Amino acid sequence: MTMTFPAIGKPSADQMAVKPNLDYEKTHGNFQWAEMYAELDWLPGGWLNKAHEAIDRHANGSRRDKVAMIWEGKNGEQETYTFGQMKTLTNRFANVLKSLGIQKGDRVFLFMDRLPELYIAFFGILKVGAIAGPLFSAFGPDPVKDRLQDSGAKVLITQPDLRRRITGIIPELFELEHIVVVNKDDRDPQPRDPADLDYVEEMAKASADFDIVETSQFDYSIMHYTSGTTGKPKGAVHRHQAAVQHYATGKWVLDLHEDDIYWCTADPGWVTGTSYGMMAPWTNGVTQLIYEGGFRASAWYEMIQKHKVTVWYTAPTAIRMLMRAGDEVPKRYDLSSLRYMNSVGEPLNPEAVVWGVTVFGMPFHDNWWQTETGAILCANYPGMEVRPGSMGRPIPGIELGIVDDDYQQVGPDVDGNLVVRPGWPSMFHTYWNNTEMYNSKFRGGWYVTGDRARVDKDGYFWFQGRADDVINTAGHLVGPFEVESALIEHPAVAEAGVIGKPDPIAMEVVKAFVALNEGFEATTELRNEITRFSREKLSAAIAPREIEFVSSLPKTRSGKIMRRLLKARELGLPEGDTSGLEEE
Ligand code: ATP
Ligand code: MG
């Protein structure tokens, strides 16, 4: 089926100068994406805006009174918002920003917990044509300062406790003009800094009518800083057209249907929390649960039971923590509403997939993507046989490749660099203030992901590790993931992080840092037993030569094991940028 694109606003020369990469006809035969583009609503004149696609199109139609958001606060509060209400509230917030002089292209940042106002402000920002930058609320002052300075944000929306946390950095934010403070339900008793604006007061003054600013599909909409697993976080900038891929993957990969209750556990400070905690469910008109509270196994199961969650999207660290909490806890809850489960963010150990089947009667479906890719590119999607440990196959319209260091494609079952053919709709369009680094990611006609993987003869991709993490031991290339996955199959092992430690003979030897499950003691006998166990599973060449017991592994705030830090510590080297490091 051929279809022409809806009329589109022309991108400016400036926008196109960064990287010409959107020739769908050439790269994809203009087939799947054109069809999906036609399913978007678009704005009169061919403009495209994520807020219209996620909120207003439903508010203007038959889903006006359908619940968009069920919010459960950390103190058990509960609120619901229909698409119609979301439209009005986001209009109001767009008017607030307009009254503050915010214009198309300005950066407006969010630094707050998962409150309804975060979601309302986010879409208000998009409606005025500004670029939304969500920051994880667990950040301390320095990571916030770095990101606000780098982006040149003009407005910051935050909450009283977080506002106090960053008071010291405010004088260093030369481009910041306004701070809007959301004191949810007057939870915070302290008086506001008189220079700040109060969200409730501003909203009360603002009109409920707003004409969305004319944004083309090529205009910037969101910027997300990467997790900082491998180095300094980079501000990946995305465009309104990413909506089409959020919509498509919401259907194809998350398997969203009209009556689903969907729960994405990711925080909007990370790309999963916006692409899949806002865009995918809402472009599909699906009700979603937002839970303000943090991780606690029993609280999470309670959420599923109470709100009858049907589709669940979470991450390997969370799954490993649920596993650690034991199989008895889920038995206390009625989890029968669950129909489909997904995971992203790190490799999902086969053990975790199998655990899903044991405890929930269904596997976790692993999928792969990055901040830079904006949306899922590779997945175990419905109707497909799940191969535990594989990140699945490319979604329609996406070409993934495995190439050698000269960017030549290699055959099946050979390790190489994971690359993507540029031109997918949700592709990032630059790193903020770092075009050079952006350009360096495009080589030999591919976007180079920085991950290593292999593809089997059936087209399933198997993640091996980050390019920087791959270990070369006595001529064998070893992906840390494979070793970690074998280790956590041992009943005593909760988590493992594996690095290459320089060695005069073998070049590198495999070293594992292991955190134990409760009830196990870090003894020499146990270490020997785990070594034996891993040798049987992996062969002596690949199994860790050294095992060190640790109480926990260093992780990014988005929950990823930071192997570069394990390595730096092992070698006594500087730790590099740790702004994204979870507090230890
Ligand atoms: P930085 O780029 O700053 O080092 P980061 O790469 O961790 O940080 P993200 O964009 O949040 O930042 O993470 C994307 C990366 O996470 C991928 O490149 C990959 O290494 C890993 N990842 C995500 N999903 C999967 C998956 N399903 N299997 C294996 N790895 C995954
Ligand atoms: Mg990365």
Coordinates of C-alpha atoms and ligand atoms in Angstrom, one line a residue:
M1 CA 0.0 0.0 0.0
T2 CA 1.4 3.4 -0.9
M3 CA 0.4 6.5 0.8
T4 CA 1.7 10.0 0.7
F5 CA 2.7 11.9 3.8
P6 CA 0.3 14.5 5.1
A7 CA 1.4 18.0 4.1
I8 CA 4.2 19.0 6.5
G9 CA 5.6 22.2 7.7
K10 CA 9.0 22.8 6.0
P11 CA 12.0 22.3 8.3
S12 CA 14.3 25.3 8.5
A13 CA 17.7 25.1 6.8
D14 CA 19.1 25.2 10.3
Q15 CA 17.2 22.2 11.4
M16 CA 18.2 20.2 8.4
A17 CA 21.8 21.3 8.5
V18 CA 22.6 19.1 11.5
K19 CA 22.1 15.8 9.7
P20 CA 20.0 15.1 6.6
N21 CA 18.6 11.7 7.5
L22 CA 15.0 11.5 6.9
D23 CA 14.6 10.1 3.5
Y24 CA 12.1 7.3 4.4
E25 CA 11.4 6.5 0.7
K26 CA 15.0 5.5 0.3
T27 CA 15.6 3.7 3.5
H28 CA 12.3 1.9 4.1
G29 CA 10.5 1.8 0.8
N30 CA 8.1 4.3 2.4
F31 CA 5.8 1.6 3.5
Q32 CA 5.2 1.0 7.2
W33 CA 5.9 4.5 8.5
A34 CA 3.8 6.2 5.9
E35 CA 0.9 4.1 7.0
M36 CA 1.6 4.9 10.6
Y37 CA 2.0 8.6 9.9
A38 CA -1.4 8.6 8.3
E39 CA -2.9 7.3 11.6
L40 CA -1.7 10.4 13.5
D41 CA -4.3 13.2 13.7
W42 CA -2.1 16.1 12.6
L43 CA -3.0 19.8 13.1
P44 CA -4.6 21.9 10.4
G45 CA -2.0 23.1 7.9
G46 CA 0.1 19.9 8.4
W47 CA 1.6 20.8 11.7
L48 CA 2.4 18.1 14.2
N49 CA 2.6 18.4 17.9
K50 CA 3.1 15.6 20.5
A51 CA 0.7 17.2 22.9
H52 CA -2.1 17.2 20.3
E53 CA -1.4 13.5 19.4
A54 CA -1.3 12.4 23.1
I55 CA -4.0 14.5 24.6
D56 CA -6.1 16.8 22.5
R57 CA -7.0 14.4 19.7
H58 CA -8.7 12.2 22.3
A59 CA -10.2 15.1 24.3
N60 CA -11.7 16.3 21.0
G61 CA -13.2 13.0 20.2
S62 CA -14.9 9.9 21.7
R63 CA -12.3 9.5 24.5
R64 CA -13.0 12.9 26.1
D65 CA -14.3 11.3 29.3
K66 CA -12.0 8.3 29.3
V67 CA -9.5 8.3 32.1
A68 CA -6.0 9.1 30.8
M69 CA -4.2 9.0 34.1
I70 CA -4.8 7.3 37.4
W71 CA -2.4 8.8 39.9
E72 CA -1.5 7.1 43.2
G73 CA 0.5 9.3 45.5
K74 CA 3.2 8.1 47.9
N75 CA 0.9 8.6 50.8
G76 CA -1.9 6.6 49.2
E77 CA -3.7 9.6 47.6
Q78 CA -5.5 8.9 44.4
E79 CA -6.6 11.2 41.6
T80 CA -7.9 10.5 38.1
Y81 CA -7.8 12.7 35.1
T82 CA -9.7 12.3 31.9
F83 CA -8.3 13.2 28.5
G84 CA -10.7 16.1 28.5
Q85 CA -9.4 17.4 31.8
M86 CA -5.8 16.9 30.7
K87 CA -6.5 19.0 27.6
T88 CA -7.9 21.9 29.8
L89 CA -5.1 21.7 32.3
T90 CA -2.3 21.5 29.7
N91 CA -3.9 24.5 27.9
R92 CA -3.8 26.4 31.1
F93 CA -0.2 25.6 31.7
A94 CA 0.7 26.5 28.1
N95 CA -0.9 29.9 28.8
V96 CA 1.2 30.3 32.0
L97 CA 4.3 29.8 30.0
K98 CA 3.1 32.1 27.2
S99 CA 2.6 34.8 29.8
L100 CA 6.1 34.3 31.0
G101 CA 7.3 35.0 27.5
I102 CA 8.3 31.4 26.5
Q103 CA 8.5 30.9 22.8
K104 CA 9.1 28.1 20.3
G105 CA 12.5 26.5 20.9
D106 CA 13.0 27.7 24.4
R107 CA 14.0 25.1 27.0
V108 CA 11.7 24.5 29.9
F109 CA 12.9 22.0 32.5
L110 CA 11.1 19.9 35.0
F111 CA 12.6 18.8 38.3
M112 CA 10.0 17.1 40.3
D113 CA 8.5 13.8 41.6
R114 CA 6.0 11.9 39.6
L115 CA 3.1 14.2 40.4
P116 CA 0.2 14.8 38.0
E117 CA 1.5 18.4 37.6
L118 CA 4.7 17.0 36.1
Y119 CA 2.6 15.4 33.3
I120 CA 0.4 18.5 32.9
A121 CA 3.4 20.9 32.7
F122 CA 5.2 18.6 30.3
F123 CA 2.4 18.8 27.7
G124 CA 1.9 22.5 28.3
I125 CA 5.5 23.0 27.4
L126 CA 5.0 21.1 24.1
K127 CA 1.9 23.1 23.4
V128 CA 3.8 26.4 23.4
G129 CA 6.4 24.8 21.1
A130 CA 9.1 24.8 23.7
I131 CA 11.5 22.0 24.4
A132 CA 10.8 19.9 27.6
G133 CA 13.7 18.7 29.7
P134 CA 12.7 16.4 32.5
L135 CA 15.2 15.8 35.3
F136 CA 15.1 12.9 37.7
S137 CA 14.1 14.1 41.2
A138 CA 16.8 12.2 43.0
F139 CA 19.5 14.3 41.4
G140 CA 21.6 16.5 43.7
P141 CA 22.5 20.1 42.9
D142 CA 25.4 19.4 40.6
P143 CA 23.7 17.2 38.0
V144 CA 20.8 19.7 38.0
K145 CA 23.2 22.6 37.5
D146 CA 25.1 20.9 34.7
R147 CA 22.0 20.1 32.8
L148 CA 20.3 23.5 33.3
Q149 CA 23.5 25.3 32.3
D150 CA 24.1 23.1 29.3
S151 CA 20.6 23.5 28.0
G152 CA 20.2 27.2 28.9
A153 CA 16.8 26.5 30.4
K154 CA 14.6 29.6 30.9
V155 CA 12.0 28.2 33.2
L156 CA 12.3 25.5 35.8
I157 CA 9.2 23.8 37.3
T158 CA 9.9 22.1 40.6
Q159 CA 8.5 21.4 44.1
P160 CA 9.4 23.0 47.5
D161 CA 11.8 20.4 48.8
L162 CA 13.7 20.1 45.6
R163 CA 13.7 23.9 45.2
R164 CA 15.5 24.1 48.5
R165 CA 17.9 21.4 47.5
I166 CA 19.2 23.5 44.6
T167 CA 19.1 26.9 46.2
G168 CA 22.9 27.1 46.1
I169 CA 23.1 26.7 42.3
I170 CA 20.5 29.3 41.3
P171 CA 22.9 32.2 41.1
E172 CA 25.0 30.2 38.6
L173 CA 22.1 29.7 36.2
F174 CA 22.4 32.9 34.1
E175 CA 19.7 32.0 31.6
L176 CA 17.1 30.9 34.1
E177 CA 14.3 33.5 34.3
H178 CA 11.6 31.9 36.3
I179 CA 11.0 29.1 38.8
V180 CA 7.5 27.7 39.1
V181 CA 6.9 25.8 42.4
V182 CA 4.2 23.1 42.7
N183 CA 3.3 22.7 46.3
K184 CA 1.1 19.7 45.8
D185 CA -1.9 19.8 48.3
D186 CA 0.1 22.2 50.4
R187 CA 2.2 19.3 51.5
D188 CA 5.1 21.7 52.3
P189 CA 4.5 24.1 55.2
Q190 CA 7.4 26.5 54.6
P191 CA 6.9 29.8 52.9
R192 CA 7.9 30.1 49.2
D193 CA 10.8 32.2 48.1
P194 CA 9.0 35.4 47.0
A195 CA 10.9 35.4 43.7
D196 CA 9.3 32.1 42.7
L197 CA 5.9 31.6 41.1
D198 CA 3.2 29.5 42.6
Y199 CA 1.8 26.9 40.2
V200 CA -1.7 27.0 41.6
E201 CA -1.9 30.8 41.5
E202 CA -0.6 30.9 37.9
M203 CA -2.9 28.2 36.7
A204 CA -5.9 30.0 38.3
K205 CA -5.1 33.1 36.3
A206 CA -4.6 31.3 33.0
S207 CA -7.3 30.7 30.4
A208 CA -8.4 27.1 29.6
D209 CA -8.2 27.8 25.8
F210 CA -5.0 27.6 23.9
D211 CA -4.2 27.2 20.2
I212 CA -1.2 24.9 20.0
V213 CA 1.8 26.7 18.5
E214 CA 2.5 25.7 15.0
T215 CA 5.2 23.0 15.2
S216 CA 6.4 20.9 12.3
Q217 CA 7.3 17.3 12.7
F218 CA 10.9 18.4 12.5
D219 CA 10.7 20.9 15.4
Y220 CA 12.4 19.9 18.6
S221 CA 10.2 18.8 21.4
I222 CA 12.1 17.0 24.1
M223 CA 15.6 16.7 25.3
H224 CA 16.9 13.9 27.5
Y225 CA 20.3 13.5 29.1
T226 CA 21.6 9.9 28.7
S227 CA 22.1 7.8 31.8
G228 CA 25.9 8.4 31.9
T229 CA 26.7 4.7 32.1
T230 CA 29.8 5.1 29.9
G231 CA 30.7 8.7 30.3
K232 CA 29.4 12.3 30.7
P233 CA 25.6 12.4 30.0
K234 CA 24.7 13.8 26.6
G235 CA 21.6 15.9 25.9
A236 CA 19.9 13.9 23.1
V237 CA 17.3 16.1 21.3
H238 CA 14.1 14.7 19.8
R239 CA 11.5 16.0 17.5
H240 CA 7.7 16.0 17.3
Q241 CA 7.7 13.3 14.6
A242 CA 8.9 10.7 17.2
A243 CA 5.2 10.5 18.2
V244 CA 4.6 8.2 15.3
Q245 CA 7.1 5.6 16.6
H246 CA 5.8 5.9 20.1
Y247 CA 2.3 5.2 18.8
A248 CA 3.4 2.3 16.6
T249 CA 5.6 0.6 19.2
G250 CA 2.8 1.1 21.8
K251 CA 0.7 -1.1 19.6
W252 CA 3.2 -3.5 18.1
V253 CA 5.5 -4.0 21.1
L254 CA 3.6 -3.1 24.3
D255 CA 0.5 -4.6 22.8
L256 CA -1.7 -1.8 24.0
H257 CA -5.4 -2.1 23.5
E258 CA -8.4 0.2 24.2
D259 CA -9.3 -1.3 27.6
D260 CA -5.8 -1.8 29.0
I261 CA -4.6 -0.4 32.3
Y262 CA -0.9 0.3 31.6
W263 CA 1.9 0.9 34.0
C264 CA 5.4 2.0 33.1
T265 CA 7.6 2.1 36.2
A266 CA 10.2 4.4 34.6
D267 CA 10.6 8.0 35.8
P268 CA 10.1 10.7 33.2
G269 CA 13.7 11.8 34.1
W270 CA 14.7 9.0 31.7
V271 CA 13.6 8.6 28.2
T272 CA 11.5 5.5 28.9
G273 CA 9.4 7.6 31.3
T274 CA 8.4 10.0 28.6
S275 CA 8.4 7.8 25.4
Y276 CA 6.6 5.0 27.2
G277 CA 5.4 6.7 30.4
M278 CA 3.6 9.4 28.4
M279 CA 3.6 9.2 24.7
A280 CA 3.0 5.5 23.8
P281 CA 0.0 4.9 26.0
W282 CA -1.6 8.3 25.4
T283 CA -1.1 8.5 21.6
N284 CA -3.0 5.2 21.8
G285 CA -5.7 6.6 24.0
V286 CA -4.9 4.1 26.8
T287 CA -5.4 4.6 30.5
Q288 CA -2.2 4.6 32.5
L289 CA -1.2 4.3 36.1
I290 CA 1.4 6.7 37.5
Y291 CA 2.7 5.7 40.9
E292 CA 4.6 8.4 42.8
G293 CA 6.2 6.0 45.3
G294 CA 9.6 4.3 44.9
F295 CA 10.4 0.7 44.6
R296 CA 9.2 -1.8 47.2
A297 CA 8.2 -5.2 46.1
S298 CA 5.0 -5.4 48.1
A299 CA 3.9 -1.9 47.1
W300 CA 4.5 -2.7 43.4
Y301 CA 2.4 -5.9 43.6
E302 CA -0.2 -3.9 45.5
M303 CA -0.4 -1.4 42.6
I304 CA -1.0 -4.2 40.1
Q305 CA -3.7 -5.7 42.2
K306 CA -5.4 -2.5 43.1
H307 CA -5.5 -0.9 39.7
K308 CA -5.9 -4.1 37.8
V309 CA -2.8 -3.4 35.6
T310 CA -2.9 -5.4 32.4
V311 CA 0.3 -4.3 30.6
W312 CA 3.5 -3.6 32.5
Y313 CA 6.7 -2.1 31.4
T314 CA 9.7 -2.2 33.8
A315 CA 13.4 -2.8 33.9
P316 CA 15.9 -5.5 34.7
T317 CA 17.2 -4.0 37.9
A318 CA 13.6 -3.8 39.3
I319 CA 13.0 -7.4 38.1
R320 CA 16.1 -8.6 39.9
M321 CA 15.0 -6.8 43.0
L322 CA 11.6 -8.5 42.8
M323 CA 13.4 -11.8 42.4
R324 CA 15.5 -11.0 45.4
A325 CA 12.4 -10.3 47.5
G326 CA 11.3 -13.9 46.9
D327 CA 8.6 -15.9 45.3
E328 CA 6.3 -15.8 48.3
V329 CA 5.6 -12.1 48.2
P330 CA 3.7 -12.1 44.9
K331 CA 1.6 -15.1 46.1
R332 CA -0.1 -12.7 48.6
Y333 CA -1.6 -10.6 45.8
D334 CA -4.1 -11.1 43.0
L335 CA -2.0 -10.4 39.9
S336 CA -4.4 -12.1 37.5
S337 CA -5.1 -8.8 35.6
L338 CA -1.6 -8.9 34.1
R339 CA -1.6 -9.9 30.5
Y340 CA 1.7 -8.7 29.1
M341 CA 5.1 -7.7 30.5
N342 CA 8.0 -5.8 29.0
S343 CA 11.5 -4.9 30.1
V344 CA 14.1 -2.4 28.9
G345 CA 17.3 -0.6 30.0
E346 CA 19.8 -3.3 30.4
P347 CA 20.2 -6.8 29.2
L348 CA 17.5 -9.0 30.7
N349 CA 19.1 -12.1 32.1
P350 CA 17.5 -15.3 30.9
E351 CA 17.0 -16.2 34.5
A352 CA 14.7 -13.2 34.9
V353 CA 12.6 -14.2 31.8
V354 CA 12.2 -17.7 33.2
W355 CA 11.3 -16.3 36.6
G356 CA 8.5 -14.3 35.0
V357 CA 7.0 -17.4 33.6
T358 CA 7.2 -19.2 37.0
V359 CA 5.7 -16.3 39.1
F360 CA 3.4 -14.5 36.7
G361 CA 2.7 -17.3 34.2
M362 CA 4.2 -15.2 31.3
P363 CA 7.6 -14.1 30.3
F364 CA 9.0 -10.6 30.4
H365 CA 9.5 -9.4 26.9
D366 CA 12.9 -7.7 26.5
N367 CA 13.3 -4.9 24.1
W368 CA 16.3 -2.7 23.2
W369 CA 16.7 1.0 22.5
Q370 CA 18.6 4.0 23.7
T371 CA 18.0 7.6 24.6
E372 CA 19.3 8.5 21.2
T373 CA 16.9 6.2 19.4
G374 CA 13.9 7.8 21.1
A375 CA 11.8 4.6 20.9
I376 CA 12.0 0.9 20.8
L377 CA 13.9 -0.5 17.8
C378 CA 14.3 -4.2 18.6
A379 CA 11.9 -6.3 20.6
N380 CA 10.4 -9.7 21.5
Y381 CA 7.0 -8.7 20.4
P382 CA 3.6 -10.4 20.7
G383 CA 3.1 -13.4 18.5
M384 CA 6.8 -14.1 18.4
E385 CA 8.6 -16.9 20.2
V386 CA 10.6 -15.4 23.1
R387 CA 14.2 -16.5 23.3
P388 CA 15.3 -15.8 26.8
G389 CA 18.5 -13.7 26.7
S390 CA 17.7 -12.2 23.3
M391 CA 16.5 -8.7 22.8
G392 CA 14.3 -9.9 19.9
R393 CA 14.1 -8.7 16.3
P394 CA 13.9 -5.3 14.8
I395 CA 10.5 -3.8 14.6
P396 CA 9.0 -3.2 11.1
G397 CA 10.6 -0.3 9.2
I398 CA 13.9 -0.6 11.2
E399 CA 17.1 -2.0 9.8
L400 CA 19.7 -3.2 12.4
G401 CA 23.1 -4.5 11.4
I402 CA 26.1 -6.1 13.0
V403 CA 29.3 -4.7 11.5
D404 CA 33.0 -5.1 12.1
D405 CA 35.3 -2.2 13.0
D406 CA 35.4 -1.1 9.3
Y407 CA 31.6 -1.0 9.2
Q408 CA 31.3 -4.0 7.0
Q409 CA 28.4 -6.3 7.9
V410 CA 29.3 -9.7 9.4
G411 CA 27.4 -13.0 9.1
P412 CA 25.1 -14.6 11.6
D413 CA 26.5 -15.6 15.1
V414 CA 29.5 -13.3 14.8
D415 CA 30.0 -10.6 17.4
G416 CA 30.2 -7.0 16.1
N417 CA 29.1 -3.5 16.6
L418 CA 25.3 -3.0 16.7
V419 CA 24.3 -0.3 14.1
V420 CA 21.1 1.2 12.8
R421 CA 20.2 2.5 9.4
P422 CA 19.6 6.2 10.0
G423 CA 16.2 7.7 9.2
W424 CA 13.8 6.1 11.7
P425 CA 11.2 8.5 12.9
S426 CA 12.2 8.9 16.6
M427 CA 15.8 9.3 15.8
F428 CA 17.5 12.0 17.9
H429 CA 18.6 15.0 15.9
T430 CA 21.6 16.3 17.8
Y431 CA 23.3 16.2 21.1
W432 CA 22.7 19.7 22.6
N433 CA 25.8 21.8 22.2
N434 CA 27.7 18.9 20.8
T435 CA 27.2 18.5 17.1
E436 CA 30.7 17.0 16.8
M437 CA 29.9 14.1 19.0
Y438 CA 26.6 13.6 17.2
N439 CA 28.3 13.5 13.8
S440 CA 30.9 11.0 15.2
K441 CA 28.1 8.5 15.7
F442 CA 27.3 8.2 12.0
R443 CA 29.8 6.0 10.1
G444 CA 29.7 4.0 6.9
G445 CA 26.0 4.8 6.3
W446 CA 25.1 3.6 9.8
Y447 CA 24.3 5.1 13.2
V448 CA 26.7 3.4 15.6
T449 CA 25.1 2.5 18.9
G450 CA 28.1 1.8 21.0
D451 CA 26.7 -1.6 21.9
R452 CA 28.0 -5.0 20.7
A453 CA 25.7 -7.8 19.7
R454 CA 25.3 -10.7 17.4
V455 CA 22.4 -11.8 15.3
D456 CA 21.4 -15.5 14.9
K457 CA 20.2 -17.0 11.7
D458 CA 16.6 -16.3 12.6
G459 CA 17.2 -12.7 12.9
Y460 CA 17.1 -12.5 16.8
F461 CA 19.7 -10.1 18.2
W462 CA 21.7 -11.0 21.3
F463 CA 23.3 -8.2 23.3
Q464 CA 26.9 -8.8 24.2
G465 CA 27.8 -5.6 26.1
R466 CA 28.8 -2.0 25.6
A467 CA 31.7 -1.7 23.2
D468 CA 33.8 -0.2 26.0
D469 CA 32.9 -3.1 28.4
V470 CA 33.9 -6.0 26.2
I471 CA 36.7 -8.0 27.6
N472 CA 39.6 -9.4 25.7
T473 CA 41.0 -12.4 27.6
A474 CA 43.7 -14.6 26.1
G475 CA 42.3 -13.8 22.6
H476 CA 38.7 -14.4 23.6
L477 CA 36.2 -11.5 23.3
V478 CA 33.9 -11.8 26.3
G479 CA 30.7 -9.8 26.8
P480 CA 30.2 -9.1 30.5
F481 CA 26.5 -9.8 30.2
E482 CA 27.0 -13.4 29.4
V483 CA 29.2 -14.0 32.4
E484 CA 26.8 -12.0 34.7
S485 CA 23.8 -14.0 33.5
A486 CA 25.6 -17.2 34.3
L487 CA 26.6 -16.0 37.8
I488 CA 23.1 -14.9 38.8
E489 CA 21.8 -18.4 38.0
H490 CA 23.6 -19.5 41.1
P491 CA 21.1 -19.4 44.0
A492 CA 23.4 -17.3 46.2
V493 CA 24.0 -14.6 43.6
A494 CA 21.6 -11.6 43.5
E495 CA 23.6 -9.3 41.2
A496 CA 26.9 -9.4 39.4
G497 CA 29.1 -6.9 37.5
V498 CA 31.9 -8.1 35.4
I499 CA 35.0 -6.3 34.1
G500 CA 38.2 -7.0 32.4
K501 CA 41.2 -6.5 34.6
P502 CA 44.5 -5.9 32.9
D503 CA 46.8 -8.9 33.0
P504 CA 50.4 -9.2 31.7
I505 CA 49.8 -12.6 30.1
A506 CA 46.2 -12.8 29.1
M507 CA 45.8 -9.1 28.3
E508 CA 42.8 -9.0 30.5
V509 CA 41.3 -11.4 33.0
V510 CA 37.6 -11.6 33.8
K511 CA 36.8 -10.3 37.3
A512 CA 33.3 -10.4 38.8
F513 CA 31.9 -8.3 41.6
V514 CA 29.1 -10.3 43.2
A515 CA 26.3 -9.2 45.6
L516 CA 24.7 -12.1 47.5
N517 CA 21.1 -12.9 48.3
E518 CA 20.0 -12.6 51.8
G519 CA 20.9 -15.6 54.0
F520 CA 24.2 -16.3 52.2
E521 CA 27.6 -15.5 53.7
A522 CA 30.6 -14.3 51.8
T523 CA 32.9 -17.2 52.5
T524 CA 35.9 -18.7 50.7
E525 CA 33.9 -21.9 50.2
L526 CA 31.1 -20.0 48.6
R527 CA 33.5 -18.2 46.3
N528 CA 35.0 -21.5 45.2
E529 CA 31.6 -23.0 44.6
I530 CA 30.5 -20.0 42.5
T531 CA 33.8 -20.3 40.5
R532 CA 33.1 -24.0 39.9
F533 CA 29.5 -23.3 38.9
S534 CA 30.5 -20.6 36.4
R535 CA 33.2 -22.7 34.9
E536 CA 30.7 -25.5 34.2
K537 CA 28.3 -23.0 32.6
L538 CA 30.8 -20.9 30.7
S539 CA 34.1 -22.8 30.2
A540 CA 37.2 -22.0 32.2
A541 CA 38.4 -19.6 29.5
I542 CA 35.5 -17.2 30.0
A543 CA 34.5 -17.8 33.7
P544 CA 35.7 -15.2 36.1
R545 CA 39.3 -15.7 37.3
E546 CA 38.5 -13.4 40.3
I547 CA 35.3 -13.0 42.3
E548 CA 35.0 -10.2 44.8
F549 CA 31.9 -10.1 47.1
V550 CA 30.4 -6.6 47.5
S551 CA 27.2 -5.5 49.3
S552 CA 25.9 -3.8 46.2
L553 CA 27.0 -2.7 42.8
P554 CA 27.4 1.0 41.7
K555 CA 24.5 1.9 39.5
T556 CA 23.3 4.9 37.5
R557 CA 20.2 6.6 38.9
S558 CA 18.3 4.9 36.1
G559 CA 19.4 1.6 37.7
K560 CA 22.2 0.4 35.4
I561 CA 25.3 -1.3 36.6
M562 CA 28.2 1.1 36.1
R563 CA 31.0 -1.2 35.0
R564 CA 33.3 1.6 34.1
L565 CA 33.2 2.6 37.8
L566 CA 34.0 -0.9 39.0
K567 CA 36.9 -0.9 36.7
A568 CA 38.2 2.6 37.7
R569 CA 38.0 1.6 41.3
E570 CA 39.7 -1.7 40.7
L571 CA 42.6 0.1 38.9
G572 CA 42.7 3.1 41.3
L573 CA 41.9 5.5 38.4
P574 CA 39.8 8.6 38.6
E575 CA 36.1 7.8 38.6
G576 CA 35.2 10.3 35.8
D577 CA 31.7 11.8 35.6
T578 CA 29.6 10.4 38.3
S579 CA 26.8 12.9 38.2
G580 CA 24.4 10.1 37.2
L581 CA 25.6 7.8 40.0
E582 CA 23.1 6.5 42.5
E583 CA 23.9 7.3 46.0
E584 CA 25.8 4.4 47.6
Ligands
ATP1 P1 25.5 6.8 28.4 O1 25.2 6.9 26.9 O2 25.5 8.2 29.0 O3 26.7 6.0 28.7 P2 23.3 4.9 28.6 O4 23.8 4.4 27.3 O5 23.2 3.9 29.8 O6 24.3 6.1 29.1 P3 20.6 5.1 27.9 O7 20.3 5.8 26.6 O8 19.6 5.3 29.1 O9 22.0 5.6 28.5 O10 20.7 3.5 27.8 C1 20.8 2.9 26.5 C2 21.7 1.7 26.7 O11 21.2 0.8 27.6 C3 21.8 0.9 25.4 O12 22.8 1.4 24.5 C4 22.3 -0.5 26.0 O13 23.7 -0.5 26.3 C5 21.5 -0.6 27.2 N1 20.2 -1.3 27.0 C6 19.0 -0.8 26.9 N2 18.1 -1.8 26.7 C7 18.8 -2.9 26.6 C8 18.4 -4.3 26.4 N3 17.1 -4.7 26.3 N4 19.4 -5.2 26.4 C9 20.7 -4.8 26.6 N5 21.1 -3.6 26.8 C10 20.1 -2.6 26.8
MG2 MG 24.5 5.4 25.6

